[in-house]
Each structure stands twice: as C-alpha cells, then as structure tokens.
JSON list of C-alpha atoms and ligand atoms in Angstrom, two decimals:
[
{"chain": "A", "resi": 243, "resn": "UNK", "atom": "CA", "xyz": [17.33, 11.22, -7.30]},
{"chain": "A", "resi": 244, "resn": "UNK", "atom": "CA", "xyz": [17.47, 11.88, -3.56]},
{"chain": "A", "resi": 245, "resn": "UNK", "atom": "CA", "xyz": [18.51, 9.23, -1.09]},
{"chain": "A", "resi": 246, "resn": "UNK", "atom": "CA", "xyz": [16.23, 7.23, 1.19]},
{"chain": "A", "resi": 247, "resn": "UNK", "atom": "CA", "xyz": [14.89, 9.21, 4.15]},
{"chain": "A", "resi": 248, "resn": "UNK", "atom": "CA", "xyz": [14.54, 6.87, 7.17]},
{"chain": "A", "resi": 249, "resn": "UNK", "atom": "CA", "xyz": [12.03, 9.28, 8.72]},
{"chain": "A", "resi": 250, "resn": "UNK", "atom": "CA", "xyz": [9.37, 8.91, 6.01]},
{"chain": "A", "resi": 251, "resn": "UNK", "atom": "CA", "xyz": [5.87, 7.94, 7.22]},
{"chain": "A", "resi": 252, "resn": "UNK", "atom": "CA", "xyz": [6.06, 4.30, 6.11]},
{"chain": "A", "resi": 253, "resn": "UNK", "atom": "CA", "xyz": [9.48, 3.79, 7.75]},
{"chain": "A", "resi": 254, "resn": "UNK", "atom": "CA", "xyz": [7.84, 5.03, 10.98]},
{"chain": "A", "resi": 255, "resn": "UNK", "atom": "CA", "xyz": [4.96, 2.58, 10.50]},
{"chain": "A", "resi": 256, "resn": "UNK", "atom": "CA", "xyz": [7.50, -0.25, 9.99]},
{"chain": "A", "resi": 257, "resn": "UNK", "atom": "CA", "xyz": [9.26, 0.72, 13.23]},
{"chain": "A", "resi": 258, "resn": "UNK", "atom": "CA", "xyz": [5.93, 0.83, 15.08]},
{"chain": "A", "resi": 259, "resn": "UNK", "atom": "CA", "xyz": [6.24, 4.57, 15.70]},
{"chain": "A", "resi": 260, "resn": "UNK", "atom": "CA", "xyz": [2.99, 5.27, 13.81]},
{"chain": "A", "resi": 261, "resn": "UNK", "atom": "CA", "xyz": [-0.14, 3.09, 13.68]},
{"chain": "A", "resi": 262, "resn": "UNK", "atom": "CA", "xyz": [-1.60, 1.36, 10.65]},
{"chain": "A", "resi": 263, "resn": "UNK", "atom": "CA", "xyz": [-4.56, -0.89, 9.91]},
{"chain": "A", "resi": 264, "resn": "UNK", "atom": "CA", "xyz": [-2.60, -4.01, 9.03]},
{"chain": "A", "resi": 265, "resn": "UNK", "atom": "CA", "xyz": [-3.97, -6.70, 6.72]},
{"chain": "A", "resi": 266, "resn": "UNK", "atom": "CA", "xyz": [-0.87, -8.83, 6.08]},
{"chain": "A", "resi": 267, "resn": "UNK", "atom": "CA", "xyz": [2.74, -9.20, 7.21]},
{"chain": "A", "resi": 268, "resn": "UNK", "atom": "CA", "xyz": [5.55, -11.63, 6.43]},
{"chain": "A", "resi": 269, "resn": "UNK", "atom": "CA", "xyz": [9.35, -11.60, 6.77]},
{"chain": "A", "resi": 270, "resn": "UNK", "atom": "CA", "xyz": [9.77, -9.17, 3.89]},
{"chain": "A", "resi": 271, "resn": "UNK", "atom": "CA", "xyz": [6.57, -7.17, 3.48]},
{"chain": "A", "resi": 272, "resn": "UNK", "atom": "CA", "xyz": [3.77, -5.34, 5.29]},
{"chain": "A", "resi": 273, "resn": "UNK", "atom": "CA", "xyz": [0.33, -4.50, 3.88]},
{"chain": "A", "resi": 274, "resn": "UNK", "atom": "CA", "xyz": [-2.09, -2.00, 5.42]},
{"chain": "A", "resi": 275, "resn": "UNK", "atom": "CA", "xyz": [-5.12, 0.11, 4.53]},
{"chain": "A", "resi": 276, "resn": "UNK", "atom": "CA", "xyz": [-4.53, 3.40, 2.70]},
{"chain": "A", "resi": 277, "resn": "UNK", "atom": "CA", "xyz": [-5.91, 6.15, 4.98]},
{"chain": "A", "resi": 278, "resn": "UNK", "atom": "CA", "xyz": [-7.20, 8.14, 1.98]},
{"chain": "A", "resi": 279, "resn": "UNK", "atom": "CA", "xyz": [-8.64, 5.26, -0.03]},
{"chain": "A", "resi": 280, "resn": "UNK", "atom": "CA", "xyz": [-9.39, 5.70, -3.72]},
{"chain": "A", "resi": 281, "resn": "UNK", "atom": "CA", "xyz": [-11.68, 2.66, -3.52]},
{"chain": "A", "resi": 282, "resn": "UNK", "atom": "CA", "xyz": [-13.23, 0.68, -0.65]},
{"chain": "A", "resi": 283, "resn": "UNK", "atom": "CA", "xyz": [-10.54, -1.84, 0.33]},
{"chain": "A", "resi": 284, "resn": "UNK", "atom": "CA", "xyz": [-7.54, 0.15, -1.02]},
{"chain": "A", "resi": 285, "resn": "UNK", "atom": "CA", "xyz": [-4.40, -1.51, 0.40]},
{"chain": "A", "resi": 286, "resn": "UNK", "atom": "CA", "xyz": [-0.71, -0.52, 0.27]},
{"chain": "A", "resi": 287, "resn": "UNK", "atom": "CA", "xyz": [2.05, -3.15, 0.17]},
{"chain": "A", "resi": 288, "resn": "UNK", "atom": "CA", "xyz": [5.53, -2.10, 1.30]},
{"chain": "A", "resi": 289, "resn": "UNK", "atom": "CA", "xyz": [8.84, -3.95, 1.68]},
{"chain": "A", "resi": 290, "resn": "UNK", "atom": "CA", "xyz": [10.61, -4.04, 5.04]},
{"chain": "A", "resi": 291, "resn": "UNK", "atom": "CA", "xyz": [13.82, -3.15, 3.23]},
{"chain": "A", "resi": 292, "resn": "UNK", "atom": "CA", "xyz": [14.53, 0.60, 2.86]},
{"chain": "A", "resi": 293, "resn": "UNK", "atom": "CA", "xyz": [14.02, 1.69, -0.75]},
{"chain": "A", "resi": 294, "resn": "UNK", "atom": "CA", "xyz": [12.68, 4.94, -2.14]},
{"chain": "A", "resi": 295, "resn": "UNK", "atom": "CA", "xyz": [10.89, 3.66, -5.24]},
{"chain": "A", "resi": 296, "resn": "UNK", "atom": "CA", "xyz": [11.17, 1.44, -8.33]},
{"chain": "A", "resi": 297, "resn": "UNK", "atom": "CA", "xyz": [14.46, 3.14, -9.28]},
{"chain": "A", "resi": 298, "resn": "UNK", "atom": "CA", "xyz": [16.57, 2.11, -6.28]},
{"chain": "A", "resi": 299, "resn": "UNK", "atom": "CA", "xyz": [15.05, -1.08, -4.90]},
{"chain": "A", "resi": 300, "resn": "UNK", "atom": "CA", "xyz": [17.35, -4.10, -5.33]},
{"chain": "A", "resi": 301, "resn": "UNK", "atom": "CA", "xyz": [15.94, -6.54, -7.91]},
{"chain": "A", "resi": 302, "resn": "UNK", "atom": "CA", "xyz": [15.91, -9.40, -5.39]},
{"chain": "A", "resi": 303, "resn": "UNK", "atom": "CA", "xyz": [13.91, -7.26, -2.93]},
{"chain": "A", "resi": 304, "resn": "UNK", "atom": "CA", "xyz": [11.51, -6.20, -5.68]},
{"chain": "A", "resi": 305, "resn": "UNK", "atom": "CA", "xyz": [10.94, -9.84, -6.59]},
{"chain": "A", "resi": 306, "resn": "UNK", "atom": "CA", "xyz": [10.00, -10.67, -2.99]},
{"chain": "A", "resi": 307, "resn": "UNK", "atom": "CA", "xyz": [7.78, -7.60, -2.83]},
{"chain": "A", "resi": 308, "resn": "UNK", "atom": "CA", "xyz": [5.89, -8.58, -5.96]},
{"chain": "A", "resi": 309, "resn": "UNK", "atom": "CA", "xyz": [5.17, -12.01, -4.51]},
{"chain": "A", "resi": 310, "resn": "UNK", "atom": "CA", "xyz": [3.58, -10.24, -1.54]},
{"chain": "A", "resi": 311, "resn": "UNK", "atom": "CA", "xyz": [1.69, -7.87, -3.85]},
{"chain": "A", "resi": 312, "resn": "UNK", "atom": "CA", "xyz": [0.18, -10.84, -5.68]},
{"chain": "A", "resi": 313, "resn": "UNK", "atom": "CA", "xyz": [-0.79, -12.53, -2.40]},
{"chain": "A", "resi": 314, "resn": "UNK", "atom": "CA", "xyz": [-2.41, -9.33, -1.11]},
{"chain": "A", "resi": 315, "resn": "UNK", "atom": "CA", "xyz": [-4.10, -8.67, -4.48]},
{"chain": "A", "resi": 316, "resn": "UNK", "atom": "CA", "xyz": [-5.84, -12.04, -4.37]},
{"chain": "A", "resi": 317, "resn": "UNK", "atom": "CA", "xyz": [-7.02, -11.45, -0.79]},
{"chain": "A", "resi": 318, "resn": "UNK", "atom": "CA", "xyz": [-8.23, -7.92, -1.61]},
{"chain": "A", "resi": 319, "resn": "UNK", "atom": "CA", "xyz": [-10.25, -9.21, -4.56]},
{"chain": "A", "resi": 320, "resn": "UNK", "atom": "CA", "xyz": [-11.73, -12.12, -2.60]},
{"chain": "A", "resi": 321, "resn": "UNK", "atom": "CA", "xyz": [-12.32, -10.13, 0.60]},
{"chain": "A", "resi": 322, "resn": "UNK", "atom": "CA", "xyz": [-13.99, -7.14, -1.01]},
{"chain": "A", "resi": 323, "resn": "UNK", "atom": "CA", "xyz": [-15.84, -9.07, -3.71]},
{"chain": "A", "resi": 324, "resn": "UNK", "atom": "CA", "xyz": [-14.24, -6.84, -6.35]},
{"chain": "A", "resi": 325, "resn": "UNK", "atom": "CA", "xyz": [-14.64, -7.62, -10.04]},
{"chain": "A", "resi": 326, "resn": "UNK", "atom": "CA", "xyz": [-11.08, -6.57, -10.88]},
{"chain": "A", "resi": 327, "resn": "UNK", "atom": "CA", "xyz": [-8.00, -4.80, -9.56]},
{"chain": "A", "resi": 328, "resn": "UNK", "atom": "CA", "xyz": [-5.75, -1.87, -10.43]},
{"chain": "A", "resi": 329, "resn": "UNK", "atom": "CA", "xyz": [-2.14, -2.01, -9.18]},
{"chain": "A", "resi": 330, "resn": "UNK", "atom": "CA", "xyz": [-0.24, 1.30, -9.06]},
{"chain": "A", "resi": 331, "resn": "UNK", "atom": "CA", "xyz": [3.25, 2.46, -8.09]},
{"chain": "A", "resi": 332, "resn": "UNK", "atom": "CA", "xyz": [4.40, 6.10, -8.29]},
{"chain": "A", "resi": 333, "resn": "UNK", "atom": "CA", "xyz": [8.11, 7.05, -8.49]},
{"chain": "A", "resi": 334, "resn": "UNK", "atom": "CA", "xyz": [9.42, 10.53, -7.64]},
{"chain": "A", "resi": 335, "resn": "UNK", "atom": "CA", "xyz": [7.38, 13.71, -7.27]},
{"chain": "A", "resi": 336, "resn": "UNK", "atom": "CA", "xyz": [6.84, 14.14, -11.01]},
{"chain": "A", "resi": 337, "resn": "UNK", "atom": "CA", "xyz": [5.51, 10.59, -11.09]},
{"chain": "A", "resi": 338, "resn": "UNK", "atom": "CA", "xyz": [2.97, 11.36, -8.36]},
{"chain": "A", "resi": 339, "resn": "UNK", "atom": "CA", "xyz": [4.91, 9.91, -5.41]},
{"chain": "A", "resi": 340, "resn": "UNK", "atom": "CA", "xyz": [4.17, 11.46, -2.03]},
{"chain": "A", "resi": 341, "resn": "UNK", "atom": "CA", "xyz": [5.63, 8.96, 0.45]},
{"chain": "A", "resi": 342, "resn": "UNK", "atom": "CA", "xyz": [9.21, 8.01, -0.39]},
{"chain": "A", "resi": 343, "resn": "UNK", "atom": "CA", "xyz": [9.29, 4.39, 0.78]},
{"chain": "A", "resi": 344, "resn": "UNK", "atom": "CA", "xyz": [8.37, 2.20, -2.18]},
{"chain": "A", "resi": 345, "resn": "UNK", "atom": "CA", "xyz": [4.80, 0.92, -2.10]},
{"chain": "A", "resi": 346, "resn": "UNK", "atom": "CA", "xyz": [2.32, -0.69, -4.42]},
{"chain": "A", "resi": 347, "resn": "UNK", "atom": "CA", "xyz": [-1.33, 0.36, -4.35]},
{"chain": "A", "resi": 348, "resn": "UNK", "atom": "CA", "xyz": [-3.82, -2.52, -4.62]},
{"chain": "A", "resi": 349, "resn": "UNK", "atom": "CA", "xyz": [-7.15, -1.05, -5.68]},
{"chain": "A", "resi": 350, "resn": "UNK", "atom": "CA", "xyz": [-10.28, -3.19, -5.87]},
{"chain": "A", "resi": 351, "resn": "UNK", "atom": "CA", "xyz": [-12.42, -2.26, -8.89]},
{"chain": "A", "resi": 352, "resn": "UNK", "atom": "CA", "xyz": [-16.04, -2.66, -9.96]},
{"chain": "A", "resi": 353, "resn": "UNK", "atom": "CA", "xyz": [-17.44, -2.06, -13.44]},
{"chain": "A", "resi": 354, "resn": "UNK", "atom": "CA", "xyz": [-18.58, 1.54, -13.81]},
{"chain": "A", "resi": 355, "resn": "UNK", "atom": "CA", "xyz": [-17.12, 2.68, -10.45]},
{"chain": "A", "resi": 356, "resn": "UNK", "atom": "CA", "xyz": [-14.44, 5.36, -10.89]},
{"chain": "A", "resi": 357, "resn": "UNK", "atom": "CA", "xyz": [-11.50, 5.69, -8.52]},
{"chain": "A", "resi": 358, "resn": "UNK", "atom": "CA", "xyz": [-11.77, 8.56, -6.05]},
{"chain": "A", "resi": 359, "resn": "UNK", "atom": "CA", "xyz": [-9.01, 11.24, -6.18]},
{"chain": "A", "resi": 360, "resn": "UNK", "atom": "CA", "xyz": [-5.44, 10.31, -5.14]},
{"chain": "A", "resi": 361, "resn": "UNK", "atom": "CA", "xyz": [-4.88, 11.47, -1.53]},
{"chain": "A", "resi": 362, "resn": "UNK", "atom": "CA", "xyz": [-8.46, 12.73, -1.32]},
{"chain": "A", "resi": 363, "resn": "UNK", "atom": "CA", "xyz": [-10.63, 12.35, 1.77]},
{"chain": "A", "resi": 364, "resn": "UNK", "atom": "CA", "xyz": [-9.42, 10.64, 4.95]},
{"chain": "A", "resi": 365, "resn": "UNK", "atom": "CA", "xyz": [-11.50, 7.54, 5.82]},
{"chain": "A", "resi": 366, "resn": "UNK", "atom": "CA", "xyz": [-12.86, 6.83, 9.33]},
{"chain": "A", "resi": 367, "resn": "UNK", "atom": "CA", "xyz": [-10.78, 4.27, 11.26]},
{"chain": "A", "resi": 368, "resn": "UNK", "atom": "CA", "xyz": [-13.81, 1.99, 11.87]},
{"chain": "A", "resi": 369, "resn": "UNK", "atom": "CA", "xyz": [-14.58, 1.88, 8.13]},
{"chain": "A", "resi": 370, "resn": "UNK", "atom": "CA", "xyz": [-10.95, 1.02, 7.33]},
{"chain": "A", "resi": 371, "resn": "UNK", "atom": "CA", "xyz": [-11.04, -1.70, 10.00]},
{"chain": "A", "resi": 372, "resn": "UNK", "atom": "CA", "xyz": [-14.25, -3.19, 8.56]},
{"chain": "A", "resi": 373, "resn": "UNK", "atom": "CA", "xyz": [-12.65, -3.49, 5.10]},
{"chain": "A", "resi": 374, "resn": "UNK", "atom": "CA", "xyz": [-9.41, -4.81, 6.62]},
{"chain": "A", "resi": 375, "resn": "UNK", "atom": "CA", "xyz": [-11.28, -7.54, 8.54]},
{"chain": "A", "resi": 376, "resn": "UNK", "atom": "CA", "xyz": [-12.83, -8.85, 5.30]},
{"chain": "A", "resi": 377, "resn": "UNK", "atom": "CA", "xyz": [-9.46, -8.81, 3.52]},
{"chain": "A", "resi": 378, "resn": "UNK", "atom": "CA", "xyz": [-7.63, -10.53, 6.43]},
{"chain": "A", "resi": 379, "resn": "UNK", "atom": "CA", "xyz": [-10.25, -13.28, 6.40]},
{"chain": "A", "resi": 380, "resn": "UNK", "atom": "CA", "xyz": [-9.52, -13.91, 2.69]},
{"chain": "A", "resi": 381, "resn": "UNK", "atom": "CA", "xyz": [-5.84, -14.92, 3.12]},
{"chain": "B", "resi": 494, "resn": "AMP", "atom": "P1", "xyz": [1.99, 7.92, -3.26]},
{"chain": "B", "resi": 494, "resn": "AMP", "atom": "O1", "xyz": [3.35, 8.15, -2.63]},
{"chain": "B", "resi": 494, "resn": "AMP", "atom": "O2", "xyz": [1.67, 8.94, -4.33]},
{"chain": "B", "resi": 494, "resn": "AMP", "atom": "O3", "xyz": [1.81, 6.53, -3.75]},
{"chain": "B", "resi": 494, "resn": "AMP", "atom": "O4", "xyz": [0.88, 8.21, -2.17]},
{"chain": "B", "resi": 494, "resn": "AMP", "atom": "C1", "xyz": [1.02, 7.82, -0.83]},
{"chain": "B", "resi": 494, "resn": "AMP", "atom": "C2", "xyz": [-0.21, 7.08, -0.39]},
{"chain": "B", "resi": 494, "resn": "AMP", "atom": "O5", "xyz": [-0.06, 6.80, 0.97]},
{"chain": "B", "resi": 494, "resn": "AMP", "atom": "C3", "xyz": [-1.52, 7.84, -0.57]},
{"chain": "B", "resi": 494, "resn": "AMP", "atom": "O6", "xyz": [-2.47, 7.01, -1.20]},
{"chain": "B", "resi": 494, "resn": "AMP", "atom": "C4", "xyz": [-1.92, 8.20, 0.87]},
{"chain": "B", "resi": 494, "resn": "AMP", "atom": "O7", "xyz": [-3.31, 8.22, 1.04]},
{"chain": "B", "resi": 494, "resn": "AMP", "atom": "C5", "xyz": [-1.28, 7.08, 1.65]},
{"chain": "B", "resi": 494, "resn": "AMP", "atom": "N1", "xyz": [-0.91, 7.39, 3.03]},
{"chain": "B", "resi": 494, "resn": "AMP", "atom": "C6", "xyz": [-0.26, 8.49, 3.48]},
{"chain": "B", "resi": 494, "resn": "AMP", "atom": "N2", "xyz": [-0.05, 8.40, 4.80]},
{"chain": "B", "resi": 494, "resn": "AMP", "atom": "C7", "xyz": [-0.57, 7.21, 5.20]},
{"chain": "B", "resi": 494, "resn": "AMP", "atom": "C8", "xyz": [-0.66, 6.54, 6.45]},
{"chain": "B", "resi": 494, "resn": "AMP", "atom": "N3", "xyz": [-0.17, 7.08, 7.58]},
{"chain": "B", "resi": 494, "resn": "AMP", "atom": "N4", "xyz": [-1.27, 5.33, 6.49]},
{"chain": "B", "resi": 494, "resn": "AMP", "atom": "C9", "xyz": [-1.78, 4.79, 5.37]},
{"chain": "B", "resi": 494, "resn": "AMP", "atom": "N5", "xyz": [-1.72, 5.36, 4.15]},
{"chain": "B", "resi": 494, "resn": "AMP", "atom": "C10", "xyz": [-1.12, 6.56, 4.06]}
]
C-alpha cells in the first residue's frame, strides 16, 4: 500500500485550497456534496486526520469518523426525504478508490431508483447547493 499523499483533492479541500459545498463540519470531520452524485443528495464524509483508507486509519480516528457518518446519514435521510440509505467506502484502486483520503459515501435511496454510475456526470453547482441547503437544515 502506498503512503498518504498530502496533495490529494480532499486534503486540498480540508486546507481550503479547493472549494466544496459543505453540509457539516466538526472538530474531526467534514461533510460535503459529491460533485458527481450517484443520487440526489449524495454526500461524502471525511476525517480531518490524514489517512488513505480503511487500511491505515487509526481505530480511534475511525470511531470518531463513524459517529460523524451516522450524524450526516440521519440528516441526509431527513433532508432529502429518502426512504433508505446506502453507505459506501472504497479502499485502493482495485477496490474502486479514486481519491486517496478516506471518505464514506452517504447515498440517499428510494425504492426502485437505481444509483447512477460512480464518477459519472458532474452536477451543476446550484443543484448541489439546493440539496445541501435541505440537508443542512436537517441537522
Ligand atoms: P472514490 O475514491 O472511489 O470513493 O471516489 C471519489 C469520489 O469523490 C467520487 O464519488 C467523486 O465524484 C468524488 N469527488 C471527486 N472530486 C471531488 C470534489 N472536488 N468535490 C466533491 N467530490 C469529489
């Protein structure tokens, strides 16, 4: 396994060098809209600590991250009016990982509505903001 690259996209978002559509932040975690959403209201939750994926994150940091994932999951479900959720995490290239700063996908789900492709079409910023506003209001 390679080491953590501090110049990955999410590290740049954490440092404020790249923008994001934020929905939640606390001492340990940041949550923002996925720019290529697989569902309306698709959110990513990342730790502020540098870790590549599930294989190298310290257990104590993972525990804190999962608390944030649960908090965000509840707000995503309430804010979007989803009927259910899918939570995903990809580790290493063979596992489907593209950005090497650990993140959990929170995907709102509706009966009979399939997920769109992973890293498919880019969403318009105003559409992402509209979903984010509903999710923020649900915390
Ligand atoms: P993966 O590493 O396979 O979990 O995929 C990375 C995810 O990050 C994909 O769902 C991308 O759409 C998403 N993504 C990539 N760049 C950005 C960005 N700048 N802001 C928000 N989401 C992003």
